[in-house]
Amino acid sequence: MPAQAILCTLLTALPLAGALGIVISRGSRNKNIPAIIALVSSVLASGIVGYLWFQDVVSWRIPWIESAGTNFGWYLDGLSKLLAIIIAGISILVICYSSVYWRNGAARNEVSGKQTTYYTATLVFIGSMFGIIQSEDIFQLYLFWEMAEIASFILIGLNWQYSPARQAATKAVIIKTLGGLSILLGFVLIRMIEGTSSIPEIIERVTVPGISLSTMIITLLLIGAATVSAQLPFYVWLPNAYREAPTPVSAQLAGIMDAAGIFLILRLALVINESVLSPWLLIGAGAGSMLLGGLLALRQRNLKRLLGYSTISNFGLIFVLVGLGPGGIFAALWTLLHHAFLKAGLFLSTGLISGTGETRKRLAGLPVHTVLALIVAGILALSLGGIPPLGGFWMKELFFESALAGRHPFLLASLGWITSVLALTYMLYFLALFRNRIMRAGNSPELGPLAAVVAIPAVISVAFGIQPNIIGRELIEPAFAAVTGSSADIDIVYHPGPELLLSMFAIAGGIVLFISRDYWLPLLNRLTGKWSLSDAYQRAANSIVRLGQLTLLVQNGSLHRYLYLILAGFLAITTLALPQLSQQPWFIPWQVSPLLADYGGITASRVLLLLFIAAGTVMTYFSRTHLRVILALGIVGYIIGGMFGLLAAPALGLIQVHVETLITVLFIVLLVRIPHQVRQEFEKRSRRKEKFRAKLILAGVIGAGAAFLSWLAISHQPIDPVAAWYNANAHNLVGAEDIVTSILLHFRALDTLGEIMVFAVGILGVLIILRLSRKENR
Amino acid sequence: MTPLIRLISMLLFPAALLISSSHLLRAESGPGDGFTAGIISALAFTLQYEIFGYGRSPMRWLRLSFEKILITGLGLVILAALLPLIFGQTVLGFIEMEITLPVFGIFTFNHGLLLDIGIALVVFGGSLAAIESLRKKDKPDNQQDKESDQ
């Protein structure tokens, strides 16, 4: 493995190993170990990212699933490196923040004792994201995609004891997994059409002009990307998820996870623009999200929900830019990089209002911590609102430039203008809310370090604003080259032009809207309150749950009913099959089984054993006490085991005897638990023979039916008994001499897997019920 | 319980454990597989519990958590199912490894062994967990009386 490939492997493996390390060190005395491991892993990973930044493109693979032609490997180009910077940077930020944040009193109540889970899931998330961006094969990408989704599910639902958190996490994972399935479908189609599943090869093939992946594939992939990046109409999971998740988790999600969807699209950006329909899908979904996100953000009172809708709007902007083709991709990449840090910083800043302590120092009449928090949050919020000279200003400028240069400039530019106005409005509103909350919040020793961590994205945003060109040339150029195969000659400087005009007007409009918000806010509430996509989703989910409740018709908890249903079903099937069977040419109902002759025919010992079995069965009818019934059943079981042994089925006989013993013991232990009086009461009731005859007849009929069916099955052997094949091949294929075991463990291992899981789940269910009932009795 | 029965059950305990491990290791050379291994060892423990009462049975002084054994076994089974994926096979595909040990010679490991051990643990842990949680706890530590017949 070349050195670069080793580094790439480490990039994914280090966080995952860290996660394993945290799990192993669970229960150790030092409570800080998870945080330390997480920090070390992310710093090491960032170091690797920094080193790999200066290397050439890495492309390496080994065969993995030979039969499907799938490989496992790493493909690291400019786009991957850009995303790697985002992931590494945000993960360090978030982990530093978390290690201080959980020591705060209020936050501690939020996630007490769950730090192990949090850090483990975070590391798995980071590792899978690194895996996604450098996957060489599309199915490998899908594997890491699903891993990241599961990790994000755990992270969103970290406070699982609260129902809103559970619901938010469930909603998120359902929508995103459906998107993941759509992606898988798209990947399978790609594999079938292009004949390869290796990403560099796919990119090569489709850069030949004139060839493009079919529109359907692109649509499927777009759906998947849209679910993860929360675009219309799949955005319903995001606002609640961001709100219910702990603050650092929201920051991670906003910065990293949503970028995965964009990554997927950018990987195939060239391809998308070949097709006619796809840019319109992108632009449509993006435009809708931009507007809707912006509008809905205006009426939020919860800081994190507001930021969530803002994220929807921002990602809509990026989608539109990607849809505009090569012209917009530079802007999209620049926005992606900047937005990741900006949003993460904003989310982290909402954690600054959770202090509960006393304030002492004052600065300009306000407590120190308030001033600090206001400064950092202010920088971040104003940047997102598009105020120069901060980075967000260039976000809008670049958008306007690309929009005016592309198709339908007027439409898109107005769209962008409206969104910018909305963005500034809701960001000012965010600041107002923030200011209110922080005035009322107390101080705590952690706020200083926390504010320092939040200051980093603020500084980054200022840097983006002051020197956008350097950033563009150093960081974005390589990624742009990787995506489009050409170089962008874009100079980001202040120049008078329509874009500057639009931005200035947008700022003015935003300020005006903010000041006048008391006038239009009720109208907005009334318009958007009536119908929302979330309600539609909720109604759909409820109707599915109600459909599931139909099973209560059958499963009503009564053992009698279950038995009746099973036996009656069996009877029905036999009766229905009989006419079919009797028409088969080989069906002779009264023939004696030829097998019987092979195994020695009807001997006296066998007849005797059969009589004993019959006697035992009859004894169950005449038994008056529970114990006698159990013992009688035990006798029957043992004799059947003996029969198996005599009929050359030693494995079956072994199992039968042992299981019979175990079950008899279980029954007797159970019997002892039932109070004496209750038992006697039931035994007296059974003497009264009500409905006994009916049960006897039913049992007799079903028993006769089962016997008849077995007789038929044994008497009519197929032409090719399966045993011959196993006899010939079992040893060669799996090295086994005992065919039964080889079938259990190899040929039919899936059935064994299912059976053992049923057994385990059954026992666990019983144990839980017993434990619950014991708690109630106390 | 007469001293004879106690003696026999004391002798049977290690013998049963031996037989069950032999079923595990020789799963594919004769009757008996992971399932019977689990059952036989569970029965061995149950016999001790019946004869000597809970207080003096290995169920108690070994201090095993049977639920954890059950869950470990389940995890092992799932691991055995997914392990072939790493080697490029399908789920529950076939892996065979040969290891040469200095004294014992060549050992052929079959991925079925992993599945077998998992099944044995599940059955063992599950049955004993069920029996242990069902037992009556208010009896002192002597033998359990079976109900007398009427």
mmCIF file with all atom_site columns, N, CA and C in Angstrom, chain A residues 149-192:
data_model
loop_
_atom_site.group_PDB
_atom_site.id
_atom_site.type_symbol
_atom_site.label_atom_id
_atom_site.label_alt_id
_atom_site.label_comp_id
_atom_site.label_asym_id
_atom_site.label_entity_id
_atom_site.label_seq_id
_atom_site.pdbx_PDB_ins_code
_atom_site.Cartn_x
_atom_site.Cartn_y
_atom_site.Cartn_z
_atom_site.occupancy
_atom_site.B_iso_or_equiv
_atom_site.pdbx_formal_charge
_atom_site.auth_seq_id
_atom_site.auth_comp_id
_atom_site.auth_asym_id
_atom_site.auth_atom_id
_atom_site.pdbx_PDB_model_num
ATOM 1   N N  . GLU A 1 149 ? -25.407 7.792  8.922   1.00 0.00 ? 149 GLU A N  1
ATOM 2   C CA . GLU A 1 149 ? -26.803 8.021  9.275   1.00 0.00 ? 149 GLU A CA 1
ATOM 3   C C  . GLU A 1 149 ? -27.149 7.414  10.618  1.00 0.00 ? 149 GLU A C  1
ATOM 4   N N  . ILE A 1 150 ? -26.675 6.194  10.842  1.00 0.00 ? 150 ILE A N  1
ATOM 5   C CA . ILE A 1 150 ? -26.961 5.559  12.129  1.00 0.00 ? 150 ILE A CA 1
ATOM 6   C C  . ILE A 1 150 ? -26.329 6.349  13.258  1.00 0.00 ? 150 ILE A C  1
ATOM 7   N N  . ALA A 1 151 ? -25.078 6.794  13.046  1.00 0.00 ? 151 ALA A N  1
ATOM 8   C CA . ALA A 1 151 ? -24.434 7.577  14.086  1.00 0.00 ? 151 ALA A CA 1
ATOM 9   C C  . ALA A 1 151 ? -25.213 8.852  14.358  1.00 0.00 ? 151 ALA A C  1
ATOM 10  N N  . SER A 1 152 ? -25.717 9.486  13.291  1.00 0.00 ? 152 SER A N  1
ATOM 11  C CA . SER A 1 152 ? -26.450 10.731 13.512  1.00 0.00 ? 152 SER A CA 1
ATOM 12  C C  . SER A 1 152 ? -27.776 10.460 14.221  1.00 0.00 ? 152 SER A C  1
ATOM 13  N N  . PHE A 1 153 ? -28.357 9.292  13.971  1.00 0.00 ? 153 PHE A N  1
ATOM 14  C CA . PHE A 1 153 ? -29.580 8.934  14.683  1.00 0.00 ? 153 PHE A CA 1
ATOM 15  C C  . PHE A 1 153 ? -29.323 8.879  16.187  1.00 0.00 ? 153 PHE A C  1
ATOM 16  N N  . ILE A 1 154 ? -28.231 8.206  16.554  1.00 0.00 ? 154 ILE A N  1
ATOM 17  C CA . ILE A 1 154 ? -27.911 8.119  17.975  1.00 0.00 ? 154 ILE A CA 1
ATOM 18  C C  . ILE A 1 154 ? -27.651 9.504  18.546  1.00 0.00 ? 154 ILE A C  1
ATOM 19  N N  . LEU A 1 155 ? -26.980 10.351 17.756  1.00 0.00 ? 155 LEU A N  1
ATOM 20  C CA . LEU A 1 155 ? -26.628 11.664 18.276  1.00 0.00 ? 155 LEU A CA 1
ATOM 21  C C  . LEU A 1 155 ? -27.862 12.545 18.446  1.00 0.00 ? 155 LEU A C  1
ATOM 22  N N  . ILE A 1 156 ? -28.772 12.510 17.469  1.00 0.00 ? 156 ILE A N  1
ATOM 23  C CA . ILE A 1 156 ? -29.951 13.371 17.582  1.00 0.00 ? 156 ILE A CA 1
ATOM 24  C C  . ILE A 1 156 ? -30.803 12.931 18.773  1.00 0.00 ? 156 ILE A C  1
ATOM 25  N N  . GLY A 1 157 ? -30.941 11.635 18.929  1.00 0.00 ? 157 GLY A N  1
ATOM 26  C CA . GLY A 1 157 ? -31.800 11.133 19.994  1.00 0.00 ? 157 GLY A CA 1
ATOM 27  C C  . GLY A 1 157 ? -31.043 10.881 21.279  1.00 0.00 ? 157 GLY A C  1
ATOM 28  N N  . LEU A 1 158 ? -30.025 11.692 21.544  1.00 0.00 ? 158 LEU A N  1
ATOM 29  C CA . LEU A 1 158 ? -29.197 11.437 22.719  1.00 0.00 ? 158 LEU A CA 1
ATOM 30  C C  . LEU A 1 158 ? -30.019 11.530 23.999  1.00 0.00 ? 158 LEU A C  1
ATOM 31  N N  . ASN A 1 159 ? -30.941 12.504 24.022  1.00 0.00 ? 159 ASN A N  1
ATOM 32  C CA . ASN A 1 159 ? -31.795 12.621 25.204  1.00 0.00 ? 159 ASN A CA 1
ATOM 33  C C  . ASN A 1 159 ? -33.022 11.749 25.031  1.00 0.00 ? 159 ASN A C  1
ATOM 34  N N  . TRP A 1 160 ? -32.794 10.456 24.943  1.00 0.00 ? 160 TRP A N  1
ATOM 35  C CA . TRP A 1 160 ? -33.902 9.606  24.511  1.00 0.00 ? 160 TRP A CA 1
ATOM 36  C C  . TRP A 1 160 ? -35.005 9.468  25.547  1.00 0.00 ? 160 TRP A C  1
ATOM 37  N N  . GLN A 1 161 ? -34.773 9.974  26.756  1.00 0.00 ? 161 GLN A N  1
ATOM 38  C CA . GLN A 1 161 ? -35.865 9.821  27.713  1.00 0.00 ? 161 GLN A CA 1
ATOM 39  C C  . GLN A 1 161 ? -36.971 10.842 27.459  1.00 0.00 ? 161 GLN A C  1
ATOM 40  N N  . TYR A 1 162 ? -36.689 11.849 26.652  1.00 0.00 ? 162 TYR A N  1
ATOM 41  C CA . TYR A 1 162 ? -37.731 12.810 26.323  1.00 0.00 ? 162 TYR A CA 1
ATOM 42  C C  . TYR A 1 162 ? -38.353 12.424 25.001  1.00 0.00 ? 162 TYR A C  1
ATOM 43  N N  . SER A 1 163 ? -39.683 12.370 25.000  1.00 0.00 ? 163 SER A N  1
ATOM 44  C CA . SER A 1 163 ? -40.366 11.938 23.786  1.00 0.00 ? 163 SER A CA 1
ATOM 45  C C  . SER A 1 163 ? -40.094 12.809 22.569  1.00 0.00 ? 163 SER A C  1
ATOM 46  N N  . PRO A 1 164 ? -40.036 14.143 22.670  1.00 0.00 ? 164 PRO A N  1
ATOM 47  C CA . PRO A 1 164 ? -39.756 14.924 21.460  1.00 0.00 ? 164 PRO A CA 1
ATOM 48  C C  . PRO A 1 164 ? -38.432 14.542 20.823  1.00 0.00 ? 164 PRO A C  1
ATOM 49  N N  . ALA A 1 165 ? -37.444 14.255 21.652  1.00 0.00 ? 165 ALA A N  1
ATOM 50  C CA . ALA A 1 165 ? -36.141 13.895 21.081  1.00 0.00 ? 165 ALA A CA 1
ATOM 51  C C  . ALA A 1 165 ? -36.254 12.593 20.318  1.00 0.00 ? 165 ALA A C  1
ATOM 52  N N  . ARG A 1 166 ? -36.969 11.622 20.897  1.00 0.00 ? 166 ARG A N  1
ATOM 53  C CA . ARG A 1 166 ? -37.127 10.339 20.215  1.00 0.00 ? 166 ARG A CA 1
ATOM 54  C C  . ARG A 1 166 ? -37.830 10.532 18.893  1.00 0.00 ? 166 ARG A C  1
ATOM 55  N N  . GLN A 1 167 ? -38.918 11.346 18.929  1.00 0.00 ? 167 GLN A N  1
ATOM 56  C CA . GLN A 1 167 ? -39.673 11.525 17.693  1.00 0.00 ? 167 GLN A CA 1
ATOM 57  C C  . GLN A 1 167 ? -38.838 12.213 16.640  1.00 0.00 ? 167 GLN A C  1
ATOM 58  N N  . ALA A 1 168 ? -38.083 13.230 17.071  1.00 0.00 ? 168 ALA A N  1
ATOM 59  C CA . ALA A 1 168 ? -37.259 13.945 16.099  1.00 0.00 ? 168 ALA A CA 1
ATOM 60  C C  . ALA A 1 168 ? -36.239 13.002 15.473  1.00 0.00 ? 168 ALA A C  1
ATOM 61  N N  . ALA A 1 169 ? -35.602 12.198 16.306  1.00 0.00 ? 169 ALA A N  1
ATOM 62  C CA . ALA A 1 169 ? -34.585 11.286 15.775  1.00 0.00 ? 169 ALA A CA 1
ATOM 63  C C  . ALA A 1 169 ? -35.219 10.269 14.835  1.00 0.00 ? 169 ALA A C  1
ATOM 64  N N  . THR A 1 170 ? -36.387 9.742  15.224  1.00 0.00 ? 170 THR A N  1
ATOM 65  C CA . THR A 1 170 ? -37.040 8.751  14.364  1.00 0.00 ? 170 THR A CA 1
ATOM 66  C C  . THR A 1 170 ? -37.422 9.359  13.023  1.00 0.00 ? 170 THR A C  1
ATOM 67  N N  . LYS A 1 171 ? -38.002 10.562 13.076  1.00 0.00 ? 171 LYS A N  1
ATOM 68  C CA . LYS A 1 171 ? -38.388 11.214 11.830  1.00 0.00 ? 171 LYS A CA 1
ATOM 69  C C  . LYS A 1 171 ? -37.174 11.411 10.936  1.00 0.00 ? 171 LYS A C  1
ATOM 70  N N  . ALA A 1 172 ? -36.089 11.882 11.555  1.00 0.00 ? 172 ALA A N  1
ATOM 71  C CA . ALA A 1 172 ? -34.880 12.139 10.778  1.00 0.00 ? 172 ALA A CA 1
ATOM 72  C C  . ALA A 1 172 ? -34.383 10.859 10.124  1.00 0.00 ? 172 ALA A C  1
ATOM 73  N N  . VAL A 1 173 ? -34.316 9.795  10.892  1.00 0.00 ? 173 VAL A N  1
ATOM 74  C CA . VAL A 1 173 ? -33.694 8.603  10.345  1.00 0.00 ? 173 VAL A CA 1
ATOM 75  C C  . VAL A 1 173 ? -34.586 7.957  9.293   1.00 0.00 ? 173 VAL A C  1
ATOM 76  N N  . ILE A 1 174 ? -35.909 8.058  9.464   1.00 0.00 ? 174 ILE A N  1
ATOM 77  C CA . ILE A 1 174 ? -36.783 7.465  8.451   1.00 0.00 ? 174 ILE A CA 1
ATOM 78  C C  . ILE A 1 174 ? -36.614 8.179  7.115   1.00 0.00 ? 174 ILE A C  1
ATOM 79  N N  . ILE A 1 175 ? -36.677 9.503  7.169   1.00 0.00 ? 175 ILE A N  1
ATOM 80  C CA . ILE A 1 175 ? -36.578 10.237 5.907   1.00 0.00 ? 175 ILE A CA 1
ATOM 81  C C  . ILE A 1 175 ? -35.205 10.032 5.278   1.00 0.00 ? 175 ILE A C  1
ATOM 82  N N  . LYS A 1 176 ? -34.167 10.099 6.111   1.00 0.00 ? 176 LYS A N  1
ATOM 83  C CA . LYS A 1 176 ? -32.835 9.978  5.532   1.00 0.00 ? 176 LYS A CA 1
ATOM 84  C C  . LYS A 1 176 ? -32.553 8.575  5.022   1.00 0.00 ? 176 LYS A C  1
ATOM 85  N N  . THR A 1 177 ? -33.107 7.574  5.704   1.00 0.00 ? 177 THR A N  1
ATOM 86  C CA . THR A 1 177 ? -32.863 6.220  5.210   1.00 0.00 ? 177 THR A CA 1
ATOM 87  C C  . THR A 1 177 ? -33.589 5.978  3.902   1.00 0.00 ? 177 THR A C  1
ATOM 88  N N  . LEU A 1 178 ? -34.798 6.535  3.777   1.00 0.00 ? 178 LEU A N  1
ATOM 89  C CA . LEU A 1 178 ? -35.468 6.406  2.482   1.00 0.00 ? 178 LEU A CA 1
ATOM 90  C C  . LEU A 1 178 ? -34.627 7.048  1.390   1.00 0.00 ? 178 LEU A C  1
ATOM 91  N N  . GLY A 1 179 ? -34.045 8.204  1.727   1.00 0.00 ? 179 GLY A N  1
ATOM 92  C CA . GLY A 1 179 ? -33.129 8.821  0.772   1.00 0.00 ? 179 GLY A CA 1
ATOM 93  C C  . GLY A 1 179 ? -31.944 7.919  0.466   1.00 0.00 ? 179 GLY A C  1
ATOM 94  N N  . GLY A 1 180 ? -31.438 7.264  1.502   1.00 0.00 ? 180 GLY A N  1
ATOM 95  C CA . GLY A 1 180 ? -30.315 6.359  1.300   1.00 0.00 ? 180 GLY A CA 1
ATOM 96  C C  . GLY A 1 180 ? -30.676 5.214  0.367   1.00 0.00 ? 180 GLY A C  1
ATOM 97  N N  . LEU A 1 181 ? -31.906 4.710  0.512   1.00 0.00 ? 181 LEU A N  1
ATOM 98  C CA . LEU A 1 181 ? -32.346 3.648  -0.391  1.00 0.00 ? 181 LEU A CA 1
ATOM 99  C C  . LEU A 1 181 ? -32.398 4.140  -1.824  1.00 0.00 ? 181 LEU A C  1
ATOM 100 N N  . SER A 1 182 ? -32.879 5.388  -1.965  1.00 0.00 ? 182 SER A N  1
ATOM 101 C CA . SER A 1 182 ? -32.919 5.964  -3.301  1.00 0.00 ? 182 SER A CA 1
ATOM 102 C C  . SER A 1 182 ? -31.517 6.038  -3.890  1.00 0.00 ? 182 SER A C  1
ATOM 103 N N  . ILE A 1 183 ? -30.565 6.420  -3.052  1.00 0.00 ? 183 ILE A N  1
ATOM 104 C CA . ILE A 1 183 ? -29.182 6.486  -3.522  1.00 0.00 ? 183 ILE A CA 1
ATOM 105 C C  . ILE A 1 183 ? -28.683 5.097  -3.919  1.00 0.00 ? 183 ILE A C  1
ATOM 106 N N  . LEU A 1 184 ? -29.009 4.116  -3.095  1.00 0.00 ? 184 LEU A N  1
ATOM 107 C CA . LEU A 1 184 ? -28.547 2.758  -3.418  1.00 0.00 ? 184 LEU A CA 1
ATOM 108 C C  . LEU A 1 184 ? -29.090 2.317  -4.759  1.00 0.00 ? 184 LEU A C  1
ATOM 109 N N  . LEU A 1 185 ? -30.366 2.617  -4.975  1.00 0.00 ? 185 LEU A N  1
ATOM 110 C CA . LEU A 1 185 ? -30.966 2.262  -6.252  1.00 0.00 ? 185 LEU A CA 1
ATOM 111 C C  . LEU A 1 185 ? -30.223 2.929  -7.389  1.00 0.00 ? 185 LEU A C  1
ATOM 112 N N  . GLY A 1 186 ? -29.950 4.237  -7.200  1.00 0.00 ? 186 GLY A N  1
ATOM 113 C CA . GLY A 1 186 ? -29.200 4.949  -8.225  1.00 0.00 ? 186 GLY A CA 1
ATOM 114 C C  . GLY A 1 186 ? -27.841 4.319  -8.470  1.00 0.00 ? 186 GLY A C  1
ATOM 115 N N  . PHE A 1 187 ? -27.172 3.929  -7.396  1.00 0.00 ? 187 PHE A N  1
ATOM 116 C CA . PHE A 1 187 ? -25.849 3.324  -7.549  1.00 0.00 ? 187 PHE A CA 1
ATOM 117 C C  . PHE A 1 187 ? -25.929 2.007  -8.295  1.00 0.00 ? 187 PHE A C  1
ATOM 118 N N  . VAL A 1 188 ? -26.947 1.213  -7.948  1.00 0.00 ? 188 VAL A N  1
ATOM 119 C CA . VAL A 1 188 ? -27.075 -0.070 -8.640  1.00 0.00 ? 188 VAL A CA 1
ATOM 120 C C  . VAL A 1 188 ? -27.292 0.161  -10.136 1.00 0.00 ? 188 VAL A C  1
ATOM 121 N N  . LEU A 1 189 ? -28.112 1.165  -10.465 1.00 0.00 ? 189 LEU A N  1
ATOM 122 C CA . LEU A 1 189 ? -28.339 1.457  -11.874 1.00 0.00 ? 189 LEU A CA 1
ATOM 123 C C  . LEU A 1 189 ? -27.057 1.918  -12.561 1.00 0.00 ? 189 LEU A C  1
ATOM 124 N N  . ILE A 1 190 ? -26.288 2.721  -11.840 1.00 0.00 ? 190 ILE A N  1
ATOM 125 C CA . ILE A 1 190 ? -25.017 3.168  -12.407 1.00 0.00 ? 190 ILE A CA 1
ATOM 126 C C  . ILE A 1 190 ? -24.147 1.966  -12.727 1.00 0.00 ? 190 ILE A C  1
ATOM 127 N N  . ARG A 1 191 ? -24.087 1.060  -11.764 1.00 0.00 ? 191 ARG A N  1
ATOM 128 C CA . ARG A 1 191 ? -23.253 -0.122 -11.941 1.00 0.00 ? 191 ARG A CA 1
ATOM 129 C C  . ARG A 1 191 ? -23.690 -0.909 -13.159 1.00 0.00 ? 191 ARG A C  1
ATOM 130 N N  . MET A 1 192 ? -25.038 -1.008 -13.312 1.00 0.00 ? 192 MET A N  1
ATOM 131 C CA . MET A 1 192 ? -25.528 -1.805 -14.419 1.00 0.00 ? 192 MET A CA 1
ATOM 132 C C  . MET A 1 192 ? -25.265 -1.131 -15.751 1.00 0.00 ? 192 MET A C  1
#
